[in-house]
Amino acid sequence: MDGNRALETIKGTVEGVVFHSDATDYTVLELSCDGVLITAVGEISEVCEGEILELVGSWTYHREFGKQFAFVSYEKSLPSEIEGIIQYLSSRTIKGVGPVTALKIVNRFGVDTFEVIEHHPEWLTDIPGITMKKAAAISESFRAQSELRDVMLFFKDYVGSKQVGKIYKKLGSSTVGVVKHNPYVLCSGEYLIPFEAVDKIAASIGFLPTSPERVLSGLKYVLAYNASTNGHTCLPKDKLSAAAVTLLEIDKAVVDSAIEQFLDAGELSEYSEGDDLFVMTNEVAEDEDYISKRLSEMIEGIARFSRDDIALMIESMEHTADIRYAELQRAALYCAMESGVTVITGGPGTGKTTIVKAMIKLFEGVGFKTVLSAPTGRAAKRLSEATGHEAKTVHRMLEMERTELGEVSFRRNISSPLEESVVIVDEASMMDLTLTAALVRAMRRGSRLVLIGDSDQLPSVGAGNVLADIIASGTVPTICLKEIFRQSENSLIIQNAHLINSGKPPVLNRADNDFFFLSRPEGLIADTVASLIFERLPKAYGEQLRDEIQVITPSKKGAGGVELLNAELQKRLNPPTDIKKEKQAHGTVFREGDRVMQTTNNYELEWEKNGTEGIGIFNGDIGVIESIDHREGHMLIRFDERLVSYPYESLDELELSYAITVHKSQGSGATRSLVKS
């Protein structure tokens, strides 16, 4: 909505619900205002025919559907006229009441119908067909609707209707009382209401700026924000204090004293390193402790094979495949068979995929069932293509599900562990703390875990540098593959990658290989890259290449940054036409046919793939916009083979991905890549 457009208020009766999305609460209504039927669009939950709505918003004009009232807030009330009461009850909002029963009740009690249903349900038994049990159920359903309206009214200036629905499902009739006692419970993982919104609620009901509830919530907010933006699991005490002082706008002495009190009370956790004290949330501390303990148990708690037996199995595989494994590759195979946890690292071209194939054969040879996985869909797809075996995302392997409140959980856990005896995770450097904890919780006793990743890659986007920390601990057997094999020796990309990793300058003066360097002034970078993608590379290597190229760049801003490159590449590769629909959001024009990337984990998005359904689109997943539906307020986006109905309300989680940052490129399954520096 245009922020400069003046807001106004309209009031009317809901005549019909044209469309309602359970996932986003986006709704299209027909509203009767003084006898005139209008179309209203916005987010609203549990709306019914006959209800009276007071909407705040502005008039817009949709090029397909004409004049509409786009509302940003609303208030509900029950109808007071006979006709409206009948319409409301006939909409089946109240369980046990349909059009016939509604007419009987209103004919008997008239304008007092709602009063009777709520306070004197036993009177309903005067009507033939309504037993005492049914009357009680009707009254209970009606009171629940009234409670929800009261809760919506309480939160209307602070929290969206979708979030209010989650809160009400959890707390029910006690919602307002619980929130008034301590509004900061809404910042917890169950609700995830932004701290700023909760802070406004708290201030409105009289909470002091220095209240313990507010200070503790503020400290946890700082730690959570630090984790999501910087990937850190903790903060030095002095930095935590300084950030909390800025957020809460209270004296440092109050914050410092509160930190000590919360640590003593077990509300926060700490650890020291030298003279430095670090503070973290209890959830992070529990995950770190569990991972450490569980990995130590797994390293030793396995059935062992003799070295001679392993050697015979490896030699048999070499003979069958007419291959000779390098010394470090053999060491990795021995390690995987001898230890409950193994880490295998190495740069490009060092044979990690060959090792995975060999491990699968080894484990199958001794009757062990193996599962391949990776943190992202693209990484799993690449692993599957490289090995010829099915690979799943870690989330799918753990059978992620979502509760009614939207909380994420995994069916595979301590109580219901994975069936496989061996779990191999590729691109393990992308695993954050939370996902790693969920993984090791799902490992059955006596099973093996193999973590494979490039030790030189950037750490996960989420909190924690798990793979690097596991290697640094020195307690998990780690094999670092270093030899570049013959099939990769001629690749200048791979040669330069290893030169850079060893601190040497790359080769830039060759144009006869798969790596070449073009020097351009800043003002021509975007145009040069666009020309390469649109014209020069397809001309040299085939037109089919154009859609397979992924541009990678170090930064988001600047002449060679993601933002400028995406704008130029979109203009060349997917220009506007009369038949392509568009949607503008957060300064970006999304167009049918655009390549887009998910920028945060969204555990609520539902997808369909070859007749099966699932949930969750994750940070770094890349897809293509297949269609845009302005009427229903969503896009259809295909992420690999998963088709998602993507609501407009979540578009701030998308960005164009013709060009992506180096960090986002980890695990990419792109067939070709143009690396920019």
Short mmCIF file of C-alpha atoms in Angstrom, two decimals, residues 14 17 19-22 24-29 40-48 51-55 71 73-76 152 160-162:
data_model
loop_
_atom_site.label_atom_id
_atom_site.label_comp_id
_atom_site.label_asym_id
_atom_site.label_seq_id
_atom_site.Cartn_x
_atom_site.Cartn_y
_atom_site.Cartn_z
CA VAL A 14 -19.95 -9.14 5.57
CA VAL A 17 -16.04 -14.36 1.76
CA PHE A 19 -11.28 -15.91 -0.80
CA HIS A 20 -9.44 -16.70 2.42
CA SER A 21 -5.92 -18.12 2.84
CA ASP A 22 -5.47 -20.18 6.00
CA THR A 24 -1.58 -16.00 5.52
CA ASP A 25 -5.10 -14.83 6.47
CA TYR A 26 -5.19 -12.84 3.21
CA THR A 27 -8.91 -12.38 2.52
CA VAL A 28 -11.18 -10.96 -0.17
CA LEU A 29 -14.56 -9.87 1.22
CA ALA A 40 -12.38 -5.31 0.64
CA VAL A 41 -8.96 -7.01 0.75
CA GLY A 42 -6.53 -7.52 3.63
CA GLU A 43 -5.50 -9.87 6.43
CA ILE A 44 -8.28 -11.08 8.71
CA SER A 45 -8.98 -14.40 10.46
CA GLU A 46 -12.21 -16.21 11.35
CA VAL A 47 -14.45 -13.85 9.39
CA CYS A 48 -18.10 -14.84 8.86
CA GLU A 51 -20.48 -9.94 11.05
CA ILE A 52 -20.09 -6.17 11.27
CA LEU A 53 -16.63 -4.95 10.31
CA GLU A 54 -15.08 -1.54 10.83
CA LEU A 55 -12.13 -1.35 8.47
CA PHE A 71 -7.60 -2.48 4.85
CA SER A 73 -6.70 -2.99 10.53
CA TYR A 74 -10.21 -3.92 11.58
CA GLU A 75 -12.67 -4.32 14.44
CA LYS A 76 -15.42 -6.92 14.57
CA MET A 152 -8.33 -9.56 18.52
CA GLY A 160 -1.32 -9.21 13.11
CA SER A 161 -4.40 -11.39 13.08
CA LYS A 162 -2.49 -14.49 12.03
#
